Tab-separated table of C-alpha atoms and ligand atoms in Angstrom:
chain	number	residue	atom	x	y	z
A	233	MET	CA	109.872	87.183	89.342
A	234	THR	CA	106.367	88.110	90.874
A	235	ASP	CA	104.966	91.119	91.163
A	236	SER	CA	105.709	92.327	94.985
A	237	GLN	CA	109.303	91.033	94.306
A	238	LEU	CA	109.713	93.550	91.509
A	239	THR	CA	108.925	96.363	93.496
A	240	ASP	CA	110.315	95.139	96.881
A	241	SER	CA	113.891	94.057	95.598
A	242	ALA	CA	117.090	96.241	96.255
A	243	LEU	CA	118.167	95.222	92.641
A	244	THR	CA	114.817	96.652	91.174
A	245	GLU	CA	114.500	100.525	90.446
A	246	PRO	CA	111.612	101.925	91.139
A	247	ALA	CA	111.317	104.139	88.321
A	248	ALA	CA	111.840	101.006	85.901
A	249	VAL	CA	109.024	99.142	87.399
A	250	ALA	CA	107.020	102.284	87.206
A	251	ALA	CA	108.123	102.504	82.933
A	252	SER	CA	107.380	99.047	82.517
A	253	ALA	CA	104.346	99.745	84.248
A	254	ALA	CA	103.316	102.728	82.301
A	255	ALA	CA	104.258	101.245	78.683
A	256	VAL	CA	101.830	98.044	79.271
A	257	ILE	CA	99.179	100.895	80.399
A	258	ASN	CA	99.621	103.360	77.647
A	259	SER	CA	99.803	100.688	75.133
A	260	ALA	CA	96.490	98.634	76.497
A	261	ALA	CA	94.997	102.207	76.103
A	262	ARG	CA	96.409	103.253	72.261
A	263	VAL	CA	97.569	106.338	73.542
A	264	GLU	CA	101.340	107.737	74.051
A	265	SER	CA	100.481	109.501	77.178
A	266	HIS	CA	98.404	109.910	79.814
A	267	ASP	CA	97.458	113.504	81.438
A	268	ILE	CA	95.416	113.477	84.835
A	269	ALA	CA	95.904	110.232	87.538
A	270	LEU	CA	93.268	110.028	90.155
A	271	VAL	CA	93.826	107.195	93.114
A	272	LEU	CA	90.152	106.974	93.933
A	273	GLY	CA	90.408	105.712	97.984
A	274	SER	CA	87.740	104.653	100.276
A	275	GLY	CA	83.679	105.981	98.896
A	276	TRP	CA	85.634	107.345	95.574
A	277	GLY	CA	84.918	104.709	93.287
A	278	GLN	CA	82.050	105.522	91.158
A	279	ALA	CA	83.848	108.963	90.094
A	280	ALA	CA	85.054	107.183	87.275
A	281	ASP	CA	82.046	106.893	85.202
A	282	LEU	CA	81.074	110.241	85.217
A	283	ILE	CA	84.410	111.425	84.286
A	284	GLY	CA	83.813	110.262	80.278
A	285	GLU	CA	84.420	107.018	77.985
A	286	THR	CA	86.578	103.956	79.241
A	287	ILE	CA	88.817	103.098	76.404
A	288	SER	CA	91.114	100.236	78.588
A	289	GLU	CA	90.532	98.755	81.954
A	290	LEU	CA	93.583	96.431	83.285
A	291	PRO	CA	93.014	93.786	86.072
A	292	ALA	CA	95.805	95.622	88.586
A	293	ALA	CA	97.387	92.105	89.165
A	294	GLU	CA	98.014	91.941	84.960
A	295	VAL	CA	100.144	95.585	85.362
A	296	PRO	CA	104.038	95.293	86.675
A	297	GLY	CA	104.510	96.223	90.397
A	298	PHE	CA	100.802	96.384	90.997
A	299	HIS	CA	98.583	93.697	92.625
A	300	SER	CA	95.195	93.266	93.350
A	301	PRO	CA	93.718	95.202	96.493
A	302	VAL	CA	93.004	93.101	99.627
A	303	VAL	CA	90.296	95.539	102.129
A	304	ALA	CA	86.241	95.014	100.752
A	305	GLY	CA	85.236	98.084	99.544
A	306	HIS	CA	88.670	99.422	97.511
A	307	GLY	CA	88.387	98.554	93.818
A	308	GLY	CA	91.255	96.808	91.932
A	309	THR	CA	91.929	97.873	88.139
A	310	LEU	CA	93.381	100.622	86.335
A	311	ARG	CA	91.355	102.480	83.795
A	312	SER	CA	92.247	104.788	80.727
A	313	ILE	CA	89.060	107.033	80.084
A	314	ARG	CA	88.629	109.936	78.094
A	315	ILE	CA	87.940	113.442	79.680
A	316	GLY	CA	84.550	114.641	78.284
A	317	ASP	CA	85.586	116.014	74.844
A	318	THR	CA	89.316	117.591	76.648
A	319	GLY	CA	90.824	116.370	74.261
A	320	GLN	CA	92.963	114.664	77.553
A	321	VAL	CA	92.886	111.171	79.090
A	322	ALA	CA	92.820	109.990	82.732
A	323	LEU	CA	94.482	107.388	84.004
A	324	VAL	CA	92.081	105.961	86.999
A	325	LEU	CA	94.265	104.009	89.808
A	326	GLY	CA	90.980	102.184	91.233
A	327	ALA	CA	94.245	99.240	93.418
A	328	ARG	CA	96.166	101.336	95.911
A	329	THR	CA	98.875	100.098	98.174
A	330	HIS	CA	98.303	100.873	101.935
A	331	PHE	CA	101.333	101.885	103.863
A	332	TYR	CA	99.654	99.229	106.862
A	333	GLU	CA	99.968	96.118	104.497
A	334	ASP	CA	103.732	95.902	104.891
A	335	ARG	CA	104.882	95.777	101.142
A	336	GLY	CA	106.839	98.413	101.489
A	337	VAL	CA	107.192	102.227	100.858
A	338	ARG	CA	107.885	101.278	97.419
A	339	ALA	CA	104.622	99.841	96.837
A	340	VAL	CA	102.806	102.639	98.381
A	341	ALA	CA	104.389	105.157	95.776
A	342	HIS	CA	104.317	102.634	92.910
A	343	GLY	CA	101.036	103.496	91.730
A	344	VAL	CA	102.036	107.614	91.242
A	345	ARG	CA	105.436	106.791	90.262
A	346	THR	CA	103.804	104.734	87.145
A	347	ALA	CA	100.913	107.896	86.774
A	348	ALA	CA	104.057	110.335	85.772
A	349	ALA	CA	105.742	108.027	83.806
A	350	ALA	CA	102.496	107.429	82.091
A	351	GLY	CA	102.849	110.816	81.443
A	352	CYS	CA	100.917	112.663	83.477
A	353	SER	CA	101.456	116.157	85.128
A	354	THR	CA	98.601	116.125	87.511
A	355	LEU	CA	97.875	113.610	90.280
A	356	VAL	CA	94.511	113.723	92.224
A	357	LEU	CA	94.474	111.812	95.323
A	358	THR	CA	91.498	111.161	97.301
A	359	ASN	CA	91.061	108.659	100.033
A	360	GLY	CA	88.495	108.443	102.929
A	361	CYS	CA	89.118	109.225	106.390
A	362	GLY	CA	87.923	110.467	110.155
A	363	GLY	CA	86.997	114.603	110.534
A	364	LEU	CA	87.586	116.021	113.488
A	365	ASP	CA	85.298	119.188	112.941
A	366	PRO	CA	81.910	118.078	114.195
A	367	ALA	CA	80.520	120.370	111.570
A	368	TRP	CA	81.417	117.485	108.770
A	369	ALA	CA	78.497	115.170	108.642
A	370	PRO	CA	79.517	111.632	106.859
A	371	GLY	CA	79.896	112.293	103.386
A	372	THR	CA	81.158	116.129	103.764
A	373	PRO	CA	84.250	116.323	101.289
A	374	VAL	CA	87.350	118.549	102.219
A	375	LEU	CA	90.157	119.635	100.234
A	376	ILE	CA	93.334	118.614	101.783
A	377	SER	CA	95.743	121.815	102.507
A	378	ASP	CA	98.257	120.163	104.000
A	379	HIS	CA	99.837	117.053	105.561
A	380	LEU	CA	101.502	115.640	108.754
A	381	ASN	CA	103.061	112.354	107.718
A	382	LEU	CA	102.959	110.374	111.252
A	383	THR	CA	104.048	107.161	109.730
A	384	ALA	CA	107.804	107.985	110.695
A	385	ALA	CA	108.044	106.591	106.578
A	386	SER	CA	108.900	108.217	103.676
A	387	PRO	CA	108.686	107.010	100.200
A	388	LEU	CA	112.332	108.423	98.956
A	389	GLU	CA	115.090	106.943	98.805
A	390	GLY	CA	118.742	108.183	100.134
A	391	ALA	CA	119.634	111.934	100.235
A	392	THR	CA	116.867	113.324	98.578
A	393	PHE	CA	115.979	116.248	99.685
A	394	VAL	CA	112.584	117.030	98.309
A	395	ASP	CA	110.634	120.817	98.715
A	396	LEU	CA	107.126	119.741	99.879
A	397	THR	CA	105.829	123.651	100.290
A	398	ASP	CA	102.547	124.209	98.581
A	399	LEU	CA	102.732	120.190	98.398
A	400	TYR	CA	98.691	120.177	97.716
A	401	SER	CA	98.116	122.822	95.080
A	402	SER	CA	97.072	126.012	96.232
A	403	ARG	CA	95.954	126.541	92.098
A	404	LEU	CA	94.277	123.008	91.882
A	405	ARG	CA	92.280	123.914	95.076
A	406	GLY	CA	91.172	127.243	93.729
A	407	ILE	CA	89.691	125.337	90.890
A	408	ALA	CA	88.085	122.954	92.997
A	409	ARG	CA	86.639	125.820	94.742
A	410	GLU	CA	85.227	127.671	91.405
A	411	ILE	CA	83.620	124.306	90.921
A	412	ASP	CA	81.882	124.068	94.537
A	413	PRO	CA	82.781	127.501	96.565
A	414	SER	CA	81.319	125.711	99.933
A	415	LEU	CA	84.814	123.125	100.395
A	416	ASP	CA	86.153	123.560	103.293
A	417	GLU	CA	90.041	122.531	103.402
A	418	ALA	CA	92.063	120.978	106.530
A	419	VAL	CA	95.436	119.270	107.361
A	420	TYR	CA	95.208	115.457	106.395
A	421	ALA	CA	97.301	113.739	109.120
A	422	GLN	CA	98.734	109.932	108.047
A	423	PHE	CA	98.626	107.713	110.682
A	424	ARG	CA	100.083	104.361	110.149
A	425	GLY	CA	97.151	101.681	110.604
A	426	PRO	CA	95.147	99.405	110.597
A	427	HIS	CA	93.610	100.715	113.533
A	428	TYR	CA	92.000	103.750	113.993
A	429	GLU	CA	93.291	106.036	116.450
A	430	THR	CA	92.076	106.301	120.058
A	431	PRO	CA	90.510	109.686	120.874
A	432	ALA	CA	93.706	110.708	122.824
A	433	GLU	CA	95.457	110.600	119.286
A	434	VAL	CA	92.771	112.213	117.474
A	435	ARG	CA	92.981	115.225	120.166
A	436	MET	CA	96.916	115.104	119.439
A	437	ALA	CA	96.659	115.630	115.809
A	438	GLY	CA	94.013	118.201	116.551
A	439	ILE	CA	96.308	120.188	118.874
A	440	LEU	CA	99.290	119.271	115.613
A	441	GLY	CA	96.737	121.578	113.139
A	442	ALA	CA	95.226	118.560	111.960
A	443	GLY	CA	91.517	118.077	110.688
A	444	LEU	CA	91.426	114.540	108.776
A	445	VAL	CA	92.934	111.483	110.162
A	446	GLY	CA	93.484	108.838	107.661
A	447	MET	CA	95.921	105.819	106.775
A	448	SER	CA	96.797	107.146	103.008
A	449	THR	CA	97.875	109.530	101.207
A	450	ALA	CA	100.728	111.583	102.622
A	451	LEU	CA	103.479	109.075	101.240
A	452	GLU	CA	102.213	108.935	97.664
A	453	ALA	CA	102.013	112.828	97.839
A	454	ILE	CA	105.786	113.147	98.503
A	455	ALA	CA	106.403	110.653	95.896
A	456	ALA	CA	104.465	112.559	93.477
A	457	ARG	CA	106.368	115.762	94.681
A	458	GLU	CA	109.502	113.714	93.563
A	459	ALA	CA	108.307	112.531	90.527
A	460	GLY	CA	107.305	116.557	89.435
A	461	LEU	CA	103.041	116.006	89.671
A	462	GLU	CA	101.219	119.021	90.806
A	463	ILE	CA	98.384	117.299	93.643
A	464	LEU	CA	94.770	117.919	93.848
A	465	GLY	CA	94.046	116.213	97.582
A	466	ILE	CA	90.193	115.741	98.144
A	467	SER	CA	89.218	113.542	101.676
A	468	LEU	CA	85.478	111.882	102.098
A	469	VAL	CA	84.720	112.472	105.796
A	470	THR	CA	83.176	109.028	106.160
A	471	ASN	CA	83.419	109.434	109.624
A	472	LEU	CA	83.725	111.533	113.018
A	473	ALA	CA	86.864	110.741	114.316
A	474	ALA	CA	87.724	108.790	117.567
A	475	GLY	CA	86.023	110.597	120.492
A	476	VAL	CA	84.647	113.749	118.383
A	477	SER	CA	81.458	112.133	118.937
A	478	GLN	CA	80.090	109.196	121.029
A	479	GLU	CA	79.892	106.671	118.081
A	480	ALA	CA	82.451	103.596	118.070
A	481	LEU	CA	84.320	103.469	114.702
A	482	SER	CA	82.916	100.451	112.115
A	483	HIS	CA	84.548	99.695	108.775
A	484	ALA	CA	81.214	98.556	107.031
A	485	GLU	CA	79.774	102.061	108.438
A	486	VAL	CA	82.548	103.871	106.412
A	487	ILE	CA	81.464	102.096	103.689
A	488	GLU	CA	78.228	103.018	104.294
A	489	ALA	CA	79.081	106.276	104.284
A	490	GLY	CA	80.886	106.567	101.185
A	491	GLN	CA	78.306	104.721	99.323
A	492	ALA	CA	75.937	107.334	100.503
A	493	ALA	CA	77.802	110.135	99.368
A	494	GLY	CA	79.147	108.457	96.069
A	495	PRO	CA	76.490	109.808	93.296
A	496	ARG	CA	77.148	113.861	94.717
A	497	ILE	CA	81.477	113.161	95.215
A	498	SER	CA	81.857	111.298	92.238
A	499	ASP	CA	79.644	113.968	90.070
A	500	LEU	CA	82.004	117.164	92.112
A	501	LEU	CA	84.963	115.119	91.268
A	502	ALA	CA	84.591	114.465	87.649
A	503	ARG	CA	83.233	117.926	87.451
A	504	ILE	CA	87.192	119.223	88.574
A	505	VAL	CA	88.598	116.985	86.933
A	506	THR	CA	87.159	118.266	83.340
A	507	ARG	CA	87.877	122.161	84.653
A	508	ILE	CA	91.782	120.964	84.729
A	509	ALA	CA	91.896	118.898	82.110
A	510	ALA	CA	90.467	121.730	79.806
A	511	GLY	CA	92.424	124.173	81.135
A	512	GLN	CA	95.484	122.326	80.378
A	513	ASP	CA	94.281	121.597	77.203
A	514	GLY	CA	95.676	125.113	75.658
A	515	ARG	CA	97.741	125.644	78.531
A	516	ASP	CA	99.187	129.191	79.868
A	517	PRO	CA	103.157	127.637	79.935
A	518	ALA	CA	103.072	130.292	83.250
A	519	ALA	CA	99.754	129.134	85.077
A	520	GLY	CA	100.899	125.854	86.448
A	521	ARG	CA	104.112	124.386	88.374
A	522	SER	CA	106.449	123.439	85.772
A	523	ALA	CA	110.730	122.814	86.690
A	524	ALA	CA	111.334	126.349	85.629
A	525	ASP	CA	109.585	127.523	88.378
A	526	GLY	CA	111.867	126.179	90.715
A	527	GLY	CA	109.540	124.444	92.897
A	528	VAL	CA	110.384	120.537	91.491
A	529	ALA	CA	113.848	119.802	91.269
B	279	LIG	I1	87.384	105.713	106.194
B	279	LIG	O1	88.993	108.028	111.462
B	279	LIG	C1	88.691	106.146	107.399
B	279	LIG	N1	89.687	106.219	107.293
B	279	LIG	N2	93.233	106.943	110.622
B	279	LIG	N3	91.124	107.286	111.275
B	279	LIG	C2	91.962	106.390	110.308
B	279	LIG	N4	91.610	106.323	109.171
B	279	LIG	C3	90.687	106.298	108.855
B	279	LIG	C4	89.112	106.631	109.811
B	279	LIG	C5	89.641	106.973	111.007
B	279	LIG	N5	88.123	106.877	108.513
Protein backbone atom coordinates (compact mmCIF):
# COMPACT_ATOMS: atom_id res chain seq x y z
CA MET A 1 0.00 0.00 0.00
CA THR A 2 1.33 3.49 -0.78
CA ASP A 3 1.32 6.19 1.86
CA SER A 4 -1.54 8.09 0.25
CA GLN A 5 -3.63 4.92 0.16
CA LEU A 6 -2.81 4.50 3.84
CA THR A 7 -4.59 7.75 4.68
CA ASP A 8 -7.30 7.62 2.01
CA SER A 9 -8.51 4.08 2.42
CA ALA A 10 -11.86 3.78 4.17
CA LEU A 11 -10.52 0.52 5.56
CA THR A 12 -7.70 2.26 7.46
CA GLU A 13 -8.48 4.07 10.69
CA PRO A 14 -6.79 7.50 10.88
CA ALA A 15 -5.84 6.76 14.50
CA ALA A 16 -4.07 3.55 13.47
CA VAL A 17 -2.01 5.27 10.77
CA ALA A 18 -1.14 8.06 13.23
CA ALA A 19 -0.08 5.49 15.83
CA SER A 20 2.22 3.74 13.38
CA ALA A 21 3.75 7.07 12.29
CA ALA A 22 4.26 8.05 15.94
CA ALA A 23 6.00 4.74 16.67
CA VAL A 24 8.46 5.37 13.82
CA ILE A 25 9.13 8.95 15.01
CA ASN A 26 9.55 8.08 18.70
CA SER A 27 11.83 5.18 17.94
CA ALA A 28 14.02 7.24 15.54
CA ALA A 29 14.43 9.84 18.31
CA ARG A 30 14.93 7.11 20.94
CA VAL A 31 12.30 8.68 23.20
CA GLU A 32 9.14 7.27 24.75
CA SER A 33 7.20 10.36 23.78
CA HIS A 34 7.32 13.92 22.48
CA ASP A 35 5.84 16.91 24.33
CA ILE A 36 5.17 19.85 22.01
CA ALA A 37 4.47 19.68 18.28
CA LEU A 38 5.03 22.52 15.85
CA VAL A 39 3.65 22.79 12.35
CA LEU A 40 5.81 25.24 10.43
CA GLY A 41 4.01 27.14 7.67
CA SER A 42 5.25 29.54 4.99
CA GLY A 43 7.98 31.75 6.42
CA TRP A 44 8.49 29.77 9.64
CA GLY A 45 10.94 27.16 8.32
CA GLN A 46 14.04 28.44 10.12
CA ALA A 47 12.44 28.43 13.57
CA ALA A 48 13.34 24.81 14.35
CA ASP A 49 17.08 25.54 14.43
CA LEU A 50 16.74 27.90 17.39
CA ILE A 51 14.67 25.60 19.60
CA GLY A 52 17.48 23.27 20.54
CA GLU A 53 19.50 20.27 19.48
CA THR A 54 18.05 18.07 16.73
CA ILE A 55 18.07 14.45 17.85
CA SER A 56 16.56 12.96 14.71
CA GLU A 57 15.27 14.06 11.33
CA LEU A 58 13.18 11.89 9.01
CA PRO A 59 12.16 12.65 5.41
CA ALA A 60 8.36 12.86 5.42
CA ALA A 61 8.08 10.19 2.74
CA GLU A 62 9.67 7.62 5.11
CA VAL A 63 6.99 7.99 7.79
CA PRO A 64 3.59 6.26 7.39
CA GLY A 65 0.90 8.57 6.02
CA PHE A 66 3.23 11.48 5.21
CA HIS A 67 4.47 12.51 1.78
CA SER A 68 6.85 15.08 0.34
CA PRO A 69 5.46 18.62 0.02
CA VAL A 70 4.40 19.88 -3.39
CA VAL A 71 5.01 23.59 -2.91
CA ALA A 72 8.39 25.35 -3.14
CA GLY A 73 9.12 27.04 0.19
CA HIS A 74 7.36 24.38 2.26
CA GLY A 75 9.79 22.05 4.11
CA GLY A 76 9.60 18.27 4.05
CA THR A 77 10.99 16.63 7.18
CA LEU A 78 9.88 15.52 10.64
CA ARG A 79 12.38 16.58 13.28
CA SER A 80 12.73 15.75 16.95
CA ILE A 81 14.42 18.49 18.94
CA ARG A 82 15.43 18.74 22.60
CA ILE A 83 14.01 22.04 23.85
CA GLY A 84 16.93 23.89 25.46
CA ASP A 85 17.53 22.38 28.89
CA THR A 86 13.86 21.81 29.73
CA GLY A 87 13.99 18.03 29.34
CA GLN A 88 11.12 18.26 26.84
CA VAL A 89 11.17 17.14 23.22
CA ALA A 90 9.57 19.01 20.33
CA LEU A 91 8.26 17.35 17.20
CA VAL A 92 8.62 19.73 14.27
CA LEU A 93 6.34 18.87 11.38
CA GLY A 94 7.84 20.53 8.31
CA ALA A 95 5.48 18.76 5.95
CA ARG A 96 1.93 20.07 6.07
CA THR A 97 -0.73 18.73 3.73
CA HIS A 98 -3.02 21.49 2.52
CA PHE A 99 -6.70 20.92 1.85
CA TYR A 100 -6.23 22.27 -1.70
CA GLU A 101 -3.93 19.33 -2.52
CA ASP A 102 -7.07 17.17 -2.72
CA ARG A 103 -5.59 14.29 -0.71
CA GLY A 104 -8.61 14.47 1.57
CA VAL A 105 -9.15 15.65 5.14
CA ARG A 106 -7.45 12.59 6.61
CA ALA A 107 -4.17 13.64 5.01
CA VAL A 108 -4.67 17.21 6.29
CA ALA A 109 -5.23 15.99 9.86
CA HIS A 110 -2.58 13.25 9.84
CA GLY A 111 0.26 15.45 11.17
CA VAL A 112 -1.59 16.64 14.27
CA ARG A 113 -3.01 13.16 14.93
CA THR A 114 0.53 11.80 14.75
CA ALA A 115 1.69 14.51 17.18
CA ALA A 116 -0.97 13.45 19.67
CA ALA A 117 -0.12 9.77 19.19
CA ALA A 118 3.57 10.59 19.78
CA GLY A 119 2.60 11.91 23.21
CA CYS A 120 2.36 15.66 22.57
CA SER A 121 -0.04 17.65 24.74
CA THR A 122 0.60 21.02 23.07
CA LEU A 123 0.46 22.00 19.40
CA VAL A 124 1.77 25.20 17.86
CA LEU A 125 0.23 25.83 14.44
CA THR A 126 1.95 28.47 12.32
CA ASN A 127 1.15 29.72 8.85
CA GLY A 128 1.80 32.44 6.33
CA CYS A 129 -1.33 34.37 5.44
CA GLY A 130 -2.89 37.57 4.16
CA GLY A 131 -3.72 40.35 6.60
CA LEU A 132 -6.77 42.62 6.54
CA ASP A 133 -5.35 45.32 8.81
CA PRO A 134 -3.22 47.76 6.78
CA ALA A 135 -1.18 48.40 9.96
CA TRP A 136 0.31 44.90 9.63
CA ALA A 137 3.32 45.29 7.35
CA PRO A 138 4.42 42.10 5.57
CA GLY A 139 6.45 40.17 8.13
CA THR A 140 4.18 40.91 11.13
CA PRO A 141 3.36 37.92 13.38
CA VAL A 142 -0.25 37.86 14.71
CA LEU A 143 -1.77 35.46 17.27
CA ILE A 144 -4.86 33.55 16.15
CA SER A 145 -7.73 34.15 18.58
CA ASP A 146 -10.36 32.04 16.78
CA HIS A 147 -11.18 30.85 13.28
CA LEU A 148 -13.78 30.82 10.55
CA ASN A 149 -13.69 27.50 8.70
CA LEU A 150 -14.80 28.49 5.19
CA THR A 151 -13.77 25.19 3.58
CA ALA A 152 -17.19 23.55 4.01
CA ALA A 153 -15.27 20.49 5.27
CA SER A 154 -14.43 18.89 8.60
CA PRO A 155 -11.57 16.56 9.51
CA LEU A 156 -13.95 14.63 11.78
CA GLU A 157 -15.95 11.65 10.60
CA GLY A 158 -19.36 10.52 11.71
CA ALA A 159 -21.32 12.02 14.61
CA THR A 160 -18.28 13.49 16.33
CA PHE A 161 -19.59 16.56 18.15
CA VAL A 162 -16.47 18.30 19.37
CA ASP A 163 -16.59 21.54 21.37
CA LEU A 164 -14.48 24.33 19.80
CA THR A 165 -14.69 26.93 22.58
CA ASP A 166 -11.29 28.52 23.36
CA LEU A 167 -9.85 26.41 20.52
CA TYR A 168 -6.80 28.68 20.36
CA SER A 169 -5.89 28.54 24.04
CA SER A 170 -6.13 31.86 25.86
CA ARG A 171 -3.58 30.46 28.33
CA LEU A 172 -1.01 29.93 25.57
CA ARG A 173 -1.80 33.30 23.97
CA GLY A 174 -1.05 34.82 27.36
CA ILE A 175 2.33 33.09 27.45
CA ALA A 176 3.10 34.37 23.93
CA ARG A 177 2.27 37.90 25.02
CA GLU A 178 4.55 37.60 28.03
CA ILE A 179 7.35 37.05 25.50
CA ASP A 180 6.17 39.82 23.14
CA PRO A 181 3.50 42.17 24.54
CA SER A 182 3.19 43.90 21.14
CA LEU A 183 1.59 40.81 19.51
CA ASP A 184 -1.84 41.56 18.05
CA GLU A 185 -4.47 38.85 17.74
CA ALA A 186 -7.17 38.21 15.15
CA VAL A 187 -9.65 35.69 13.76
CA TYR A 188 -8.19 33.51 10.97
CA ALA A 189 -10.41 32.54 8.04
CA GLN A 190 -9.41 29.35 6.22
CA PHE A 191 -10.39 29.40 2.56
CA ARG A 192 -9.99 26.32 0.39
CA GLY A 193 -7.54 27.92 -2.08
CA PRO A 194 -5.28 27.40 -3.91
CA HIS A 195 -6.24 30.70 -5.51
CA TYR A 196 -6.01 33.78 -3.33
CA GLU A 197 -9.26 35.59 -2.51
CA THR A 198 -10.92 38.22 -4.63
CA PRO A 199 -11.11 41.64 -3.01
CA ALA A 200 -14.86 41.01 -2.53
CA GLU A 201 -14.13 37.77 -0.65
CA VAL A 202 -11.62 39.59 1.55
CA ARG A 203 -14.27 42.24 2.34
CA MET A 204 -16.72 39.42 3.15
CA ALA A 205 -14.19 37.80 5.50
CA GLY A 206 -13.70 41.16 7.22
CA ILE A 207 -17.45 41.65 7.67
CA LEU A 208 -17.62 38.15 9.18
CA GLY A 209 -14.97 39.12 11.71
CA ALA A 210 -11.75 37.80 10.18
CA GLY A 211 -8.47 39.70 10.31
CA LEU A 212 -6.37 37.00 8.63
CA VAL A 213 -7.01 34.89 5.50
CA GLY A 214 -5.19 31.71 4.60
CA MET A 215 -5.41 28.12 3.37
CA SER A 216 -4.50 26.01 6.40
CA THR A 217 -4.72 25.73 10.19
CA ALA A 218 -8.48 25.63 10.90
CA LEU A 219 -9.02 22.01 9.82
CA GLU A 220 -5.85 20.96 11.67
CA ALA A 221 -6.97 22.80 14.81
CA ILE A 222 -10.30 20.96 14.79
CA ALA A 223 -8.57 17.57 14.51
CA ALA A 224 -6.11 18.64 17.23
CA ARG A 225 -8.92 19.56 19.60
CA GLU A 226 -10.54 16.17 19.02
CA ALA A 227 -7.16 14.58 19.86
CA GLY A 228 -6.97 16.56 23.13
CA LEU A 229 -4.13 18.94 22.22
CA GLU A 230 -3.89 22.47 23.63
CA ILE A 231 -3.36 24.78 20.65
CA LEU A 232 -1.43 27.97 20.01
CA GLY A 233 -1.89 29.51 16.55
CA ILE A 234 0.44 32.16 15.12
CA SER A 235 0.16 33.66 11.65
CA LEU A 236 2.85 35.48 9.76
CA VAL A 237 1.22 38.19 7.66
CA THR A 238 3.28 37.86 4.50
CA ASN A 239 1.04 40.08 2.38
CA LEU A 240 -1.90 42.40 2.73
CA ALA A 241 -5.00 40.48 1.61
CA ALA A 242 -6.28 41.17 -1.91
CA GLY A 243 -7.80 44.61 -2.27
CA VAL A 244 -6.43 45.90 1.07
CA SER A 245 -3.58 47.46 -0.89
CA GLN A 246 -3.29 48.18 -4.61
CA GLU A 247 -0.62 45.48 -5.05
CA ALA A 248 -1.33 42.16 -6.80
CA LEU A 249 -0.38 38.99 -4.87
CA SER A 250 2.49 36.73 -5.90
CA HIS A 251 3.81 33.52 -4.34
CA ALA A 252 7.40 34.75 -4.86
CA GLU A 253 6.68 37.87 -2.79
CA VAL A 254 5.07 35.75 -0.09
CA ILE A 255 8.22 33.60 0.16
CA GLU A 256 10.38 36.74 0.15
CA ALA A 257 8.46 38.39 3.00
CA GLY A 258 8.73 35.16 4.97
CA GLN A 259 12.47 34.99 4.45
CA ALA A 260 12.93 38.61 5.49
CA ALA A 261 10.93 38.10 8.68
CA GLY A 262 12.53 34.67 9.32
CA PRO A 263 15.14 35.53 11.94
CA ARG A 264 12.79 37.67 14.06
CA ILE A 265 9.82 35.28 14.06
CA SER A 266 12.09 32.26 14.56
CA ASP A 267 13.49 33.86 17.68
CA LEU A 268 9.95 34.70 18.86
CA LEU A 269 8.72 31.15 18.28
CA ALA A 270 11.74 29.54 19.95
CA ARG A 271 11.25 31.71 23.04
CA ILE A 272 7.53 30.94 23.21
CA VAL A 273 8.14 27.19 22.84
CA THR A 274 10.87 27.22 25.48
CA ARG A 275 8.59 29.09 27.88
CA ILE A 276 5.72 26.66 27.30
CA ALA A 277 8.09 23.70 27.79
CA ALA A 278 9.52 25.15 30.99
CA GLY A 279 5.96 25.53 32.28
CA GLN A 280 5.10 21.93 31.42
CA ASP A 281 8.22 20.61 33.10
CA GLY A 282 7.04 20.98 36.65
CA ARG A 283 3.54 21.49 35.50
CA ASP A 284 0.66 22.34 37.77
CA PRO A 285 -2.00 19.98 36.40
CA ALA A 286 -4.68 22.58 37.16
CA ALA A 287 -2.98 25.16 34.94
CA GLY A 288 -3.59 23.52 31.56
CA ARG A 289 -6.43 21.80 29.81
CA SER A 290 -7.16 18.24 30.71
CA ALA A 291 -10.01 15.84 30.28
CA ALA A 292 -10.91 16.62 33.89
CA ASP A 293 -11.65 20.25 32.89
CA GLY A 294 -14.51 18.87 30.88
CA GLY A 295 -12.88 20.79 28.01
CA VAL A 296 -11.92 17.88 25.84
CA ALA A 297 -14.29 14.99 25.54
I1 LIG B 1 1.28 33.31 2.49
O1 LIG B 1 -3.59 36.42 1.04
C1 LIG B 1 -0.63 33.60 2.07
N1 LIG B 1 -1.47 32.58 2.11
N2 LIG B 1 -6.02 32.56 1.32
N3 LIG B 1 -4.81 34.52 1.17
C2 LIG B 1 -4.87 33.19 1.40
N4 LIG B 1 -3.81 32.45 1.70
C3 LIG B 1 -2.65 33.09 1.81
C4 LIG B 1 -2.50 34.45 1.57
C5 LIG B 1 -3.65 35.22 1.23
N5 LIG B 1 -1.21 34.75 1.75
